[in-house]
Coordinates of C-alpha atoms and ligand atoms in Angstrom, one line a residue:
M1 CA -166.6 -10.8 208.2
I2 CA -167.2 -14.4 209.5
L3 CA -168.6 -17.6 208.0
V4 CA -171.1 -19.5 210.1
T5 CA -172.3 -22.9 209.0
G6 CA -175.7 -24.2 210.0
G7 CA -176.8 -20.8 210.9
A8 CA -180.6 -21.6 210.2
G9 CA -180.7 -24.2 212.9
F10 CA -181.4 -24.0 216.5
I11 CA -178.3 -22.7 218.1
G12 CA -176.9 -21.2 214.8
S13 CA -179.8 -19.1 214.2
N14 CA -179.6 -17.7 217.9
F15 CA -175.9 -17.1 217.3
V16 CA -176.6 -15.2 214.1
L17 CA -179.2 -13.1 215.7
D18 CA -177.1 -12.3 218.6
W19 CA -174.0 -11.6 216.5
L20 CA -175.8 -9.0 214.5
G21 CA -177.4 -7.5 217.6
Q22 CA -180.9 -8.7 217.3
P23 CA -183.5 -9.0 218.8
D24 CA -182.6 -8.5 222.5
G25 CA -181.2 -4.8 222.4
V26 CA -177.6 -6.1 222.3
A27 CA -175.5 -3.3 220.4
P28 CA -175.7 -3.8 216.6
N29 CA -172.5 -5.4 215.4
P30 CA -171.2 -3.9 212.0
E31 CA -169.3 -7.1 211.2
P32 CA -171.2 -9.0 208.4
L33 CA -171.6 -12.8 208.4
I34 CA -172.0 -15.4 205.8
N35 CA -174.4 -18.1 206.8
L36 CA -174.2 -21.4 204.9
D37 CA -176.8 -23.7 205.6
A38 CA -178.2 -26.8 203.6
L39 CA -181.6 -26.2 205.0
T40 CA -182.3 -29.8 206.1
Y41 CA -185.6 -30.5 208.0
A42 CA -183.9 -28.7 211.0
G43 CA -182.9 -25.5 209.2
N44 CA -185.5 -22.9 209.1
L45 CA -185.1 -19.5 207.5
E46 CA -188.1 -18.2 209.4
N47 CA -185.8 -18.1 212.5
L48 CA -184.0 -15.3 210.6
A49 CA -187.0 -13.4 209.3
G50 CA -185.9 -10.5 211.5
L51 CA -182.9 -10.0 209.4
K52 CA -184.8 -9.6 206.1
G53 CA -183.1 -6.7 204.2
D54 CA -180.2 -6.6 206.5
S55 CA -177.0 -6.5 204.3
R56 CA -174.8 -7.7 207.0
H57 CA -176.5 -11.2 206.8
I58 CA -175.5 -13.1 203.5
F59 CA -177.3 -16.5 203.3
V60 CA -176.0 -19.1 201.1
H61 CA -177.9 -22.3 200.6
G62 CA -175.4 -25.2 200.4
S63 CA -173.6 -27.9 202.3
I64 CA -170.4 -28.1 204.2
G65 CA -169.7 -31.2 202.2
D66 CA -169.4 -29.1 199.0
L67 CA -165.7 -28.4 198.8
D68 CA -166.0 -26.3 195.7
L69 CA -168.7 -24.1 197.1
I70 CA -166.8 -23.4 200.3
T71 CA -163.5 -22.9 198.5
R72 CA -165.5 -20.2 196.4
L73 CA -167.1 -18.7 199.3
L74 CA -163.8 -18.3 201.3
A75 CA -162.0 -16.6 198.2
E76 CA -164.8 -14.3 197.5
Y77 CA -165.7 -13.1 201.2
Q78 CA -162.3 -13.6 203.0
P79 CA -163.6 -14.3 206.3
R80 CA -161.5 -13.9 209.4
A81 CA -163.2 -16.9 211.2
V82 CA -165.3 -20.1 210.4
I83 CA -167.7 -21.3 213.0
N84 CA -169.0 -24.7 212.3
F85 CA -172.5 -25.3 213.8
A86 CA -173.7 -27.5 210.9
A87 CA -174.6 -31.0 211.8
E88 CA -177.3 -33.7 212.1
S89 CA -178.0 -33.3 215.9
H90 CA -180.8 -35.5 216.9
V91 CA -179.8 -38.9 218.8
D92 CA -183.0 -40.7 218.0
R93 CA -182.7 -39.9 214.3
S94 CA -179.1 -41.1 214.3
I95 CA -180.3 -44.4 215.8
H96 CA -182.9 -44.9 213.0
G97 CA -180.5 -43.8 210.2
P98 CA -176.9 -43.0 211.0
E99 CA -175.8 -42.3 207.3
D100 CA -176.7 -38.6 207.2
F101 CA -174.6 -38.2 210.4
I102 CA -171.5 -39.8 209.0
Q103 CA -172.0 -37.6 205.7
T104 CA -172.3 -34.2 207.4
N105 CA -170.8 -34.5 210.8
I106 CA -167.7 -36.4 209.6
V107 CA -167.3 -36.1 205.8
G108 CA -168.7 -32.6 205.7
T109 CA -166.4 -31.3 208.5
F110 CA -163.5 -32.9 206.7
H111 CA -164.3 -31.0 203.5
L112 CA -164.9 -27.7 205.5
L113 CA -161.4 -28.3 207.2
E114 CA -159.8 -29.0 203.8
A115 CA -161.2 -25.6 202.3
A116 CA -160.2 -23.8 205.5
R117 CA -156.8 -25.0 205.3
S118 CA -155.9 -24.1 201.9
Y119 CA -157.6 -20.8 202.2
W120 CA -155.6 -20.1 205.5
Q121 CA -152.3 -21.4 204.1
D122 CA -152.4 -18.5 201.4
L123 CA -153.4 -15.7 203.6
D124 CA -150.8 -12.9 204.2
P125 CA -148.9 -13.3 207.5
E126 CA -151.2 -10.9 209.5
R127 CA -154.4 -12.3 208.4
K128 CA -153.1 -15.8 208.8
D129 CA -152.2 -15.0 212.4
H130 CA -155.7 -13.8 213.2
F131 CA -157.6 -16.5 211.4
R132 CA -159.8 -18.9 213.5
F133 CA -161.8 -22.2 212.9
L134 CA -164.1 -22.7 215.7
H135 CA -165.9 -26.1 215.8
V136 CA -169.1 -26.3 217.9
S137 CA -169.4 -29.9 219.5
T138 CA -171.1 -31.6 222.5
D139 CA -170.6 -33.1 225.8
E140 CA -172.1 -36.4 224.4
V141 CA -168.6 -37.3 223.0
Y142 CA -167.5 -38.1 226.5
G143 CA -170.1 -40.8 226.9
S144 CA -172.3 -41.4 230.1
L145 CA -171.5 -40.7 233.8
A146 CA -172.5 -42.8 236.7
K147 CA -174.4 -41.0 239.4
D148 CA -171.5 -40.0 241.6
D149 CA -168.8 -39.5 238.8
P150 CA -167.2 -36.0 238.5
A151 CA -168.7 -33.9 235.7
F152 CA -166.9 -34.0 232.3
A153 CA -163.6 -32.2 232.2
E154 CA -161.7 -31.4 228.8
T155 CA -159.3 -34.2 229.7
N156 CA -162.0 -37.0 229.9
R157 CA -161.6 -39.8 227.6
Y158 CA -163.9 -39.8 224.5
E159 CA -166.5 -42.6 225.0
P160 CA -169.3 -41.8 222.4
N161 CA -172.2 -44.1 222.6
S162 CA -174.8 -43.2 219.9
P163 CA -174.1 -42.8 216.1
Y164 CA -174.6 -39.1 216.8
S165 CA -171.9 -38.6 219.5
A166 CA -169.7 -41.0 217.6
S167 CA -169.9 -38.9 214.4
K168 CA -169.2 -35.7 216.6
A169 CA -166.4 -37.3 218.3
A170 CA -164.9 -38.2 214.8
S171 CA -165.3 -34.6 213.8
D172 CA -163.6 -33.3 216.9
H173 CA -160.6 -35.6 216.2
L174 CA -160.3 -34.3 212.8
V175 CA -160.3 -30.6 214.0
R176 CA -157.7 -31.5 216.6
A177 CA -155.5 -33.3 213.8
Y178 CA -155.8 -30.4 211.5
H179 CA -154.2 -28.3 214.3
H180 CA -151.4 -30.7 215.2
T181 CA -150.7 -31.7 211.7
Y182 CA -151.1 -28.4 209.6
G183 CA -151.1 -25.7 212.3
L184 CA -154.6 -24.6 211.4
P185 CA -155.8 -22.2 214.3
V186 CA -158.6 -24.2 215.7
L187 CA -160.8 -24.0 218.7
T188 CA -163.2 -26.6 219.8
T189 CA -166.2 -26.2 222.2
N190 CA -168.1 -29.1 223.8
C191 CA -171.4 -27.9 225.3
S192 CA -174.2 -29.6 227.3
N193 CA -177.8 -29.6 226.3
N194 CA -179.2 -26.4 225.2
Y195 CA -182.7 -25.1 225.3
G196 CA -184.4 -21.8 224.4
P197 CA -186.2 -20.1 221.3
Y198 CA -186.3 -21.8 217.9
H199 CA -185.5 -25.2 219.4
F200 CA -187.0 -27.8 216.9
P201 CA -189.9 -29.6 218.7
E202 CA -188.3 -33.1 218.2
K203 CA -186.1 -32.5 221.2
L204 CA -187.4 -32.9 224.7
I205 CA -188.1 -29.4 225.9
P206 CA -189.9 -28.0 222.9
L207 CA -191.6 -31.4 222.2
V208 CA -193.2 -31.4 225.8
I209 CA -194.3 -27.8 225.5
H210 CA -195.9 -28.5 222.1
N211 CA -197.5 -31.7 222.9
A212 CA -198.9 -30.3 226.3
L213 CA -200.6 -27.5 224.6
A214 CA -201.8 -29.9 221.8
G215 CA -203.5 -32.2 224.4
K216 CA -201.0 -35.0 223.4
P217 CA -199.1 -37.4 225.5
L218 CA -195.7 -36.2 227.0
P219 CA -193.4 -39.2 226.2
I220 CA -190.8 -40.1 228.9
Y221 CA -188.3 -42.5 227.7
G222 CA -187.7 -45.3 230.3
D223 CA -187.8 -44.2 233.9
G224 CA -187.2 -40.6 233.2
Q225 CA -184.3 -40.4 235.6
Q226 CA -181.7 -39.9 233.0
I227 CA -179.8 -36.7 233.9
R228 CA -178.9 -33.7 231.3
D229 CA -177.2 -30.5 232.1
W230 CA -179.1 -27.6 230.7
L231 CA -177.8 -24.5 229.3
Y232 CA -179.9 -21.6 228.0
V233 CA -179.0 -21.2 224.2
K234 CA -178.0 -17.5 224.6
D235 CA -175.4 -18.3 227.1
H236 CA -173.9 -20.8 224.9
C237 CA -173.8 -18.2 222.0
A238 CA -171.9 -15.8 224.4
A239 CA -169.5 -18.5 225.4
I240 CA -168.6 -19.1 221.8
R241 CA -168.1 -15.4 221.1
R242 CA -165.8 -15.3 224.1
V243 CA -163.9 -18.4 222.9
L244 CA -163.5 -17.0 219.4
E245 CA -162.2 -13.7 220.9
A246 CA -159.8 -15.1 223.4
G247 CA -159.6 -18.8 223.4
K248 CA -156.1 -20.4 223.1
L249 CA -155.4 -22.1 219.7
G250 CA -155.6 -25.7 219.6
E251 CA -157.5 -25.9 223.0
V252 CA -160.9 -27.4 223.8
Y253 CA -163.4 -25.5 226.2
N254 CA -166.3 -27.2 227.9
I255 CA -169.5 -25.2 228.2
G256 CA -172.3 -25.9 230.7
G257 CA -174.5 -24.3 233.1
W258 CA -174.1 -26.4 236.2
N259 CA -177.8 -27.4 235.8
E260 CA -178.1 -31.2 236.2
K261 CA -181.9 -32.2 236.0
A262 CA -183.5 -35.7 235.6
N263 CA -185.8 -35.7 232.6
L264 CA -188.9 -36.2 234.7
D265 CA -188.1 -33.2 236.8
V266 CA -187.6 -31.1 233.7
V267 CA -191.1 -32.3 232.4
H268 CA -192.7 -31.5 235.9
T269 CA -191.2 -28.0 235.8
L270 CA -192.6 -27.5 232.3
C271 CA -196.1 -28.6 233.4
A272 CA -196.1 -26.3 236.4
I273 CA -195.2 -23.3 234.3
L274 CA -197.9 -24.2 231.7
D275 CA -200.4 -24.8 234.4
E276 CA -199.7 -21.2 235.7
L277 CA -199.5 -19.5 232.3
S278 CA -201.7 -21.4 230.1
P279 CA -203.9 -23.6 232.3
R280 CA -205.9 -26.4 230.6
A281 CA -209.6 -25.7 230.1
D282 CA -210.6 -28.6 232.3
G283 CA -208.6 -27.4 235.2
H284 CA -206.5 -30.5 235.4
S285 CA -202.6 -30.4 235.4
Y286 CA -200.6 -31.0 232.1
R287 CA -198.9 -33.7 234.3
T288 CA -201.9 -35.9 233.7
Q289 CA -200.6 -36.1 229.9
I290 CA -197.1 -37.6 231.1
T291 CA -196.7 -41.1 229.5
F292 CA -193.9 -43.5 230.1
V293 CA -192.7 -45.1 226.8
T294 CA -190.1 -47.5 225.6
D295 CA -186.6 -46.4 226.5
R296 CA -184.0 -45.2 223.7
P297 CA -181.5 -48.0 222.8
G298 CA -178.2 -47.3 224.5
H299 CA -179.6 -44.4 226.4
D300 CA -176.8 -42.5 228.2
R301 CA -177.6 -42.1 231.8
R302 CA -176.2 -38.9 232.8
Y303 CA -174.2 -35.9 231.3
A304 CA -172.6 -33.1 233.3
I305 CA -170.1 -30.4 232.4
D306 CA -167.4 -28.9 234.3
S307 CA -166.8 -25.5 232.7
T308 CA -164.3 -24.3 235.2
K309 CA -161.7 -23.8 232.5
L310 CA -163.7 -21.5 230.6
E311 CA -164.9 -19.5 233.5
R312 CA -161.5 -19.3 235.1
E313 CA -159.4 -18.6 231.9
L314 CA -161.8 -16.6 229.7
G315 CA -164.1 -15.2 232.5
W316 CA -167.4 -16.5 230.9
K317 CA -170.4 -17.1 233.2
P318 CA -174.0 -18.1 232.3
A319 CA -176.4 -15.3 232.7
E320 CA -179.4 -17.4 233.2
T321 CA -180.3 -20.1 235.9
F322 CA -182.3 -22.9 234.8
E323 CA -185.4 -21.3 236.5
T324 CA -185.1 -18.0 234.6
G325 CA -184.2 -19.7 231.2
I326 CA -187.0 -22.3 231.3
R327 CA -189.6 -19.7 232.0
K328 CA -188.3 -17.4 229.2
T329 CA -188.4 -20.5 226.9
V330 CA -192.1 -21.4 227.9
L331 CA -193.1 -17.8 227.4
W332 CA -191.3 -17.6 223.9
Y333 CA -193.2 -20.8 222.7
L334 CA -196.6 -19.3 223.9
D335 CA -195.9 -16.1 222.0
N336 CA -194.7 -17.9 218.9
Q337 CA -197.3 -20.6 218.3
A338 CA -197.3 -19.6 214.6
W339 CA -193.6 -20.6 214.3
V340 CA -194.3 -23.9 216.1
N341 CA -197.1 -24.7 213.7
N342 CA -195.3 -24.0 210.7
V343 CA -192.3 -26.4 211.7
T344 CA -194.6 -29.1 213.0
S345 CA -196.1 -29.6 209.6
G346 CA -194.5 -31.7 206.7
A347 CA -191.3 -33.6 207.3
Y348 CA -191.7 -33.3 211.1
R349 CA -195.0 -35.2 211.0
D350 CA -193.4 -38.1 209.1
W351 CA -190.8 -38.3 212.0
L352 CA -193.4 -38.3 214.6
G353 CA -195.0 -41.4 212.9
K354 CA -191.6 -43.3 212.9
Q355 CA -190.6 -42.4 216.5
Y356 CA -193.9 -42.4 218.4
G357 CA -196.3 -44.4 216.1
E358 CA -198.6 -41.4 215.6
T359 CA -200.7 -41.3 212.5
A360 CA -202.0 -37.7 212.8
Ligands
NAD1 P1 -180.0 -28.3 214.5 O1 -180.3 -29.6 214.1 O2 -181.1 -27.5 215.0 O3 -179.3 -27.4 213.3 C1 -178.4 -28.0 212.4 C2 -178.3 -27.0 211.2 O4 -177.3 -27.4 210.4 C3 -179.6 -26.8 210.4 O5 -179.8 -25.6 210.1 C4 -179.4 -27.7 209.1 O6 -180.1 -27.2 208.0 C5 -177.9 -27.5 209.0 N1 -177.2 -28.5 208.2 C6 -177.2 -29.8 208.5 N2 -176.4 -30.6 207.6 C7 -175.8 -29.5 206.8 C8 -174.9 -29.6 205.8 N3 -174.3 -30.7 205.4 N4 -174.4 -28.3 205.4 C9 -174.7 -27.2 205.9 N5 -175.7 -27.1 206.8 C10 -176.2 -28.3 207.4 O7 -178.8 -28.4 215.5 P2 -178.4 -27.4 216.8 O8 -179.1 -28.0 218.0 O9 -178.6 -26.0 216.4 O10 -176.9 -27.8 217.0 C11 -175.8 -27.0 216.3 C12 -174.5 -27.5 216.6 O11 -174.3 -27.6 218.1 C13 -174.3 -29.0 216.1 O12 -173.0 -29.1 215.7 C14 -174.4 -29.8 217.5 O13 -173.8 -31.0 217.5 C15 -173.9 -28.8 218.6 N6 -174.5 -29.1 219.9 C16 -176.0 -29.0 220.0 C17 -176.4 -29.1 221.4 C18 -177.9 -29.0 221.7 O14 -178.3 -29.1 222.8 N7 -178.8 -28.7 220.5 C19 -175.6 -29.2 222.5 C20 -174.2 -29.1 222.1 C21 -173.7 -29.1 220.9
TYD2 P1 -182.9 -34.8 223.6 O1 -183.6 -33.5 223.7 O2 -183.1 -35.6 222.4 O3 -181.4 -34.6 223.8 P2 -180.1 -35.4 223.9 O4 -180.7 -36.8 223.6 O5 -179.2 -35.0 223.0 O6 -179.7 -35.3 225.3 O7 -183.3 -35.7 224.8 C1 -183.0 -35.2 226.2 C2 -183.4 -36.2 227.2 O8 -184.9 -36.4 227.0 C3 -182.6 -37.5 226.7 O9 -182.4 -38.3 227.9 C4 -183.8 -38.3 226.1 C5 -185.1 -37.8 226.7 N1 -186.3 -37.7 225.9 C6 -187.4 -38.2 226.5 O10 -187.5 -38.8 227.5 N2 -188.6 -38.2 225.5 C7 -188.6 -37.6 224.4 O11 -189.6 -37.7 223.7 C8 -187.5 -37.1 223.9 C9 -187.3 -36.6 222.6 C10 -186.3 -37.2 224.7

């Protein structure tokens, strides 16, 4: 079995569902999975409702910062791998309050590494050989690119600019150090921006879909010309499975979909798809809801990932183009309005007030 952390969040829950062969007709995987998640505002067990009663999914409510708990889980379940998705992940929240990012992304990862190290050291030689610690990270650790710079390669310098990316960078360094110093069999992946089902509507794509349908402004930070490199979440999950299976120990793999888009273009694409699939009652385009708002402080201008290494060495390729993936995503949100309504209540509403001055 494997231990997954943060498996109730956006990418983690997609990974858990795909691992266990649900719901897209992927062959069922008999290998069970322990899912450790602290259920912060971003963790949602509803994402995993389809696994109710499935004995292959063992959910544990707890933090990666809880050394005793992780030590107990590793001893009890003897997993062959740990995959660390758990993190605070939203740049804007890290600007308003970095503390949780330091605690979870840095201190939490450190505790997880410590527990994994002592567990791994005591395994018998064969199990020790096969054990893997896979750390899921982001392209944001490499900083910001100018318009004509080549895309980020694994050899790029780390130049994180936000408290979020700095905390992820620190965790990547710890993972690297545990390999070099203690020999822990680690793998690190640095992925570009994901989108797809179960994406919490505080991030650009789900926020725009949600606000459009709710008749609210579609907030564009600054001039909207910042570039992100978008990857459909299921392609990210497939890449992680491939790296777990065949990645070289101690190596870093960049994951991206070669889909650089300016934010304003992404929002225009979303409006066009919504105009077609769920037109406004008054016949106007959703584009009329676009509103330019104050830019994010320290806003990175451009991210782009060069995933040649992963493609060449491990044979991974994304299955979706941006056009196919974004359409699937809009359809998912249209079909899952109840999910959206549930997550947009409570804590999420307080956040909207802080970030956009909403009172509703
Ligand atoms: P998310 O915010 O949607 O989910 C994070 C999950 O971690 C939640 O379920 C939350 O409850 C859980 N969590 C938070 N603190 C925890 C703790 N201390 N212990 C246990 N669980 C905890 O994030 P996401 O978008 O799914 O990102 C998952 C991982 O992928 C993160 O490490 C992130 O840095 C990385 N990543 C994300 C993207 C992206 O575009 N979303 C891109 C590249 C890399
Ligand atoms: P986001 O989804 O927060 O991901 P990240 O900051 O990790 O790339 O933001 C994606 C881009 O969209 C980023 O350049 C910021 C921008 N953005 C807006 O213009 N308006 C918004 O309301 C949000 C949430 C993001």
